[in-house]
Coordinates of C-alpha atoms in Angstrom, one line a residue:
M1 CA -72.8 -25.3 79.0
L2 CA -69.3 -26.9 79.4
P3 CA -68.5 -30.7 78.7
N4 CA -68.5 -33.1 82.1
K5 CA -67.0 -36.1 80.6
P6 CA -63.0 -36.5 80.7
G7 CA -60.8 -34.7 78.4
P8 CA -57.1 -33.9 77.6
I9 CA -55.2 -31.4 79.4
G10 CA -55.3 -28.2 77.3
V11 CA -51.7 -26.6 77.0
F12 CA -51.9 -23.0 75.4
D13 CA -49.4 -20.9 74.0
S14 CA -49.2 -17.5 72.1
G15 CA -47.3 -19.4 70.2
Y16 CA -44.5 -22.1 69.0
G17 CA -43.2 -21.5 72.3
G18 CA -45.0 -23.8 74.8
L19 CA -43.9 -26.7 73.0
T20 CA -41.1 -26.4 74.8
I21 CA -43.0 -27.4 78.0
L22 CA -45.6 -29.6 76.5
H23 CA -42.2 -31.8 75.7
G24 CA -41.1 -31.4 79.3
I25 CA -44.6 -32.5 80.6
R26 CA -44.4 -35.7 77.9
Q27 CA -41.5 -37.0 78.6
L28 CA -42.8 -37.1 82.7
L29 CA -46.1 -37.9 81.9
P30 CA -46.6 -39.8 78.5
E31 CA -50.0 -42.2 79.6
Y32 CA -52.2 -38.5 79.2
D33 CA -53.6 -37.1 75.9
Y34 CA -52.9 -33.3 75.3
L35 CA -54.8 -30.8 73.6
Y36 CA -52.4 -28.0 72.5
L37 CA -53.2 -24.2 71.0
G38 CA -50.9 -22.4 69.1
D39 CA -52.2 -18.4 69.2
N40 CA -50.0 -18.0 66.4
A41 CA -51.8 -15.1 64.2
R42 CA -52.1 -12.9 67.1
A43 CA -48.2 -14.0 68.5
P44 CA -45.9 -12.5 70.2
Y45 CA -47.8 -11.3 73.4
G46 CA -44.5 -10.2 74.9
T47 CA -45.2 -6.6 74.3
R48 CA -48.7 -6.0 74.4
S49 CA -50.7 -5.0 77.8
F50 CA -52.0 -6.2 80.5
D51 CA -55.8 -6.3 79.3
V52 CA -55.4 -7.4 75.7
V53 CA -52.8 -10.7 77.3
Y54 CA -56.0 -10.9 79.5
E55 CA -58.9 -11.5 76.8
F56 CA -56.7 -13.3 74.3
T57 CA -55.5 -15.3 77.2
R58 CA -59.3 -15.8 78.6
Q59 CA -60.3 -16.8 74.9
A60 CA -58.4 -19.3 75.0
V61 CA -58.7 -20.8 77.7
L62 CA -62.6 -20.4 77.3
R63 CA -62.1 -22.5 73.9
L64 CA -60.0 -25.3 75.3
F65 CA -62.5 -26.1 78.0
E66 CA -65.7 -26.1 75.4
M67 CA -63.4 -29.0 73.8
G68 CA -63.2 -31.4 76.7
C69 CA -60.0 -29.8 78.9
H70 CA -60.7 -29.7 82.3
L71 CA -56.9 -28.2 83.7
V72 CA -55.6 -25.9 81.4
V73 CA -51.8 -25.0 81.5
L74 CA -50.9 -21.1 80.5
A75 CA -47.1 -22.7 78.9
C76 CA -46.6 -19.1 78.2
N77 CA -44.8 -16.8 80.8
T78 CA -46.1 -13.2 79.4
A79 CA -49.7 -14.8 80.0
S80 CA -48.8 -16.9 83.4
A81 CA -47.6 -12.8 84.0
K82 CA -50.2 -11.3 82.8
A83 CA -53.9 -13.0 83.3
L84 CA -54.0 -16.4 85.2
R85 CA -54.5 -14.7 88.2
T86 CA -57.7 -12.4 87.0
I87 CA -59.1 -16.0 85.0
Q88 CA -58.2 -17.8 88.0
Q89 CA -60.0 -15.2 90.6
H90 CA -63.1 -13.4 88.3
D91 CA -63.3 -15.9 85.3
L92 CA -63.1 -20.0 86.9
P93 CA -66.3 -19.3 89.6
G94 CA -68.0 -18.3 86.8
W95 CA -67.4 -20.7 84.2
D96 CA -66.5 -24.1 86.7
S97 CA -65.5 -23.9 89.6
E98 CA -64.2 -27.5 89.2
R99 CA -62.1 -26.4 86.6
R100 CA -58.2 -25.2 86.9
V101 CA -55.8 -23.1 85.6
L102 CA -52.6 -23.1 86.4
G103 CA -49.2 -21.2 85.5
I104 CA -45.6 -21.7 84.5
I105 CA -43.8 -19.4 87.0
R106 CA -44.1 -20.3 90.2
P107 CA -43.2 -24.0 89.0
T108 CA -39.5 -22.8 88.4
A109 CA -39.7 -19.9 91.0
E110 CA -40.7 -22.9 93.8
V111 CA -37.1 -24.7 93.1
I112 CA -34.9 -21.8 92.6
G113 CA -33.8 -21.4 95.8
S114 CA -32.4 -25.1 96.1
I115 CA -30.5 -24.3 92.8
T116 CA -28.6 -20.9 93.6
H117 CA -25.9 -21.2 95.5
N118 CA -25.2 -17.4 96.3
R119 CA -28.7 -16.3 96.0
H120 CA -28.0 -14.1 92.9
V121 CA -30.3 -14.9 90.0
G122 CA -30.7 -13.6 86.7
I123 CA -34.1 -13.7 84.3
F124 CA -34.4 -13.5 80.1
A125 CA -37.8 -13.1 79.1
T126 CA -39.8 -10.4 77.5
E127 CA -40.7 -6.9 78.0
G128 CA -44.3 -8.0 79.2
T129 CA -42.7 -10.8 81.9
I130 CA -39.7 -8.3 83.4
K131 CA -42.6 -5.4 83.5
S132 CA -44.6 -7.5 85.6
E133 CA -42.5 -8.4 88.1
S134 CA -44.1 -12.5 88.2
Y135 CA -41.1 -13.6 88.9
T136 CA -39.5 -11.5 91.2
L137 CA -42.4 -11.9 93.4
E138 CA -42.8 -15.5 92.8
I139 CA -39.6 -16.1 94.2
H140 CA -39.3 -13.5 96.9
K141 CA -42.6 -15.5 98.4
Q142 CA -40.5 -18.7 98.7
A143 CA -36.8 -17.1 99.9
P144 CA -36.9 -13.5 100.0
D145 CA -33.1 -12.9 100.5
I146 CA -32.3 -14.1 96.8
K147 CA -31.6 -11.4 94.7
V148 CA -33.2 -10.8 91.0
S149 CA -32.2 -9.4 87.7
G150 CA -33.7 -9.1 84.7
V151 CA -33.3 -8.5 81.3
A152 CA -36.1 -8.0 78.4
C153 CA -34.7 -10.3 75.0
P154 CA -37.1 -8.2 72.3
F155 CA -35.6 -9.5 69.5
W156 CA -35.1 -13.1 70.9
V157 CA -38.4 -15.0 69.7
P158 CA -38.9 -13.5 66.6
L159 CA -35.2 -15.1 66.3
V160 CA -36.6 -18.5 67.2
E161 CA -40.2 -17.8 65.2
Y162 CA -38.5 -17.4 61.8
N163 CA -35.9 -20.1 62.4
E164 CA -32.8 -17.7 63.2
A165 CA -31.7 -19.4 66.2
D166 CA -28.6 -21.0 64.5
S167 CA -28.1 -17.5 62.2
P168 CA -24.4 -15.5 63.1
G169 CA -26.6 -12.7 63.5
A170 CA -28.1 -14.1 66.4
D171 CA -25.0 -14.0 68.5
Y172 CA -25.2 -10.2 68.6
F173 CA -29.0 -10.3 70.2
V174 CA -28.1 -12.9 72.5
K175 CA -24.4 -11.7 73.6
K176 CA -26.6 -8.2 74.0
R177 CA -28.3 -9.6 76.5
I178 CA -26.2 -11.3 78.6
D179 CA -23.7 -8.9 79.0
Q180 CA -26.6 -6.2 80.3
L181 CA -28.0 -8.2 82.6
L182 CA -24.2 -9.5 84.5
R183 CA -23.5 -5.9 84.0
Q184 CA -26.8 -5.5 86.9
D185 CA -25.1 -8.4 88.7
P186 CA -22.2 -10.0 87.8
A187 CA -22.3 -12.0 90.9
I188 CA -25.3 -14.2 89.7
D189 CA -24.8 -17.5 89.7
T190 CA -28.1 -18.7 88.1
V191 CA -30.1 -17.9 85.1
I192 CA -34.1 -18.7 84.5
L193 CA -34.9 -18.6 80.7
G194 CA -38.3 -17.2 81.6
C195 CA -39.6 -17.5 77.9
T196 CA -40.7 -21.2 76.3
H197 CA -38.8 -20.1 73.1
Y198 CA -35.2 -19.2 74.8
P199 CA -34.6 -23.1 75.1
L200 CA -33.8 -23.0 71.5
L201 CA -31.0 -20.0 71.9
L202 CA -29.1 -22.4 74.7
P203 CA -26.0 -23.2 72.4
K204 CA -25.6 -19.1 71.7
I205 CA -26.7 -18.5 75.1
H206 CA -23.7 -21.0 76.6
K207 CA -21.2 -19.9 73.9
Y208 CA -21.5 -16.2 75.8
I209 CA -22.5 -17.0 79.4
P210 CA -19.8 -17.3 81.4
R211 CA -18.7 -21.2 82.5
G212 CA -20.4 -21.6 85.9
I213 CA -23.9 -20.0 85.7
R214 CA -26.5 -22.4 85.6
I215 CA -28.9 -22.2 83.0
I216 CA -32.7 -23.2 84.2
S217 CA -35.0 -24.0 81.5
Q218 CA -38.5 -24.6 82.5
G219 CA -40.0 -27.3 81.1
E220 CA -39.1 -30.4 83.4
Y221 CA -40.2 -28.3 86.8
V222 CA -43.2 -27.0 85.2
A223 CA -43.8 -31.1 84.3
D224 CA -42.6 -32.3 88.0
S225 CA -45.0 -29.4 89.4
L226 CA -47.9 -31.0 87.8
Q227 CA -47.0 -34.8 89.1
R228 CA -47.6 -32.9 92.1
Y229 CA -50.3 -31.4 91.3
F230 CA -52.4 -34.2 90.5
E231 CA -51.1 -36.4 93.6
R232 CA -52.7 -33.4 95.9
H233 CA -56.0 -33.4 93.8
P234 CA -57.2 -36.7 92.3
A235 CA -60.0 -35.6 91.4
I236 CA -58.9 -33.3 88.9
E237 CA -56.3 -36.4 87.5
Q238 CA -59.1 -38.5 87.1
R239 CA -60.7 -36.1 84.6
C240 CA -58.1 -35.9 82.7
T241 CA -58.1 -38.6 80.0
R242 CA -55.4 -41.1 79.4
G243 CA -54.9 -42.2 76.0
G244 CA -51.1 -41.2 74.9
Q245 CA -52.5 -39.1 72.2
V246 CA -51.8 -35.2 71.2
H247 CA -53.7 -32.7 69.3
Y248 CA -52.8 -28.8 68.0
L249 CA -54.4 -26.2 67.4
T250 CA -53.1 -23.3 65.5
T251 CA -55.2 -19.3 65.1
E252 CA -52.5 -19.1 61.9
N253 CA -51.6 -21.4 58.4
P254 CA -51.5 -24.9 59.4
E255 CA -48.9 -25.9 57.4
K256 CA -46.4 -23.2 59.2
F257 CA -47.3 -24.6 62.5
K258 CA -46.6 -28.1 61.6
E259 CA -42.8 -26.6 59.8
S260 CA -41.9 -24.7 62.7
A261 CA -43.2 -27.3 65.4
Q262 CA -40.6 -29.7 64.2
L263 CA -37.9 -27.3 64.9
F264 CA -39.6 -27.8 68.7
L265 CA -41.2 -31.2 68.9
H266 CA -38.3 -32.8 66.3
E267 CA -41.4 -35.0 64.9
P268 CA -44.3 -34.8 62.6
V269 CA -47.5 -32.7 63.9
E270 CA -50.9 -32.5 62.4
V271 CA -52.4 -29.5 62.8
E272 CA -56.0 -27.6 63.2
N273 CA -56.7 -24.3 62.5
I274 CA -59.2 -22.1 64.6
T275 CA -60.5 -19.2 65.4
L276 CA -60.5 -17.2 68.3
G277 CA -62.6 -14.0 69.5

């Protein structure tokens, strides 16, 4: 039996990248309580199969529900691409039809048509997100005329996770994927960072991407979308507590999480270890 009293907004990611989404949401909606869960022990999700990502994500969402959340944001593009729809359609009706799970691909897809000028859009993302074609499908629901090109960036997440985003070695991997994307479509005028880790590589990305190409990070658009969601669904909003508090959970060593989290949040955090599965 899941708890019925109001609780925090749950934010889930396979690792640290979702902290960039949490930061964006808190900038716009600081008054709410948040419970962040990073499945760092089993990260990254980007190369895992649909079934594995679904099962891991399902375990995390259920744990957040058990800890009092009525709304969970999948602050992970891979989980949003591979697990969101199944959880919404298959699991939620059995758990509690009044609870909600939201992803982070649709909010970006909904606004991209108003950002691109020439209708040529690029995506940098994990292998799993690119293979799922989730961005292309969501963008074409809103704007079928946009040409979407995507490139998987398998080394970008480890560069961030191991604190190598500013290292000289990162230049090679960033430039390689930028060149690959622009070979696919030299007319691209807007690029979506389709992984929540990638904003930490922005200095390198700006170094090698041609001037005039706009780079889109997801945090602000997810935050705007969540605010609009609350306006449309006041019953869900009323189940989210307002205390301005954030609690962090990780499936790996809490000390390592605390150290790495400060790269994303620039503030000290207290974190608790939990086990999933």
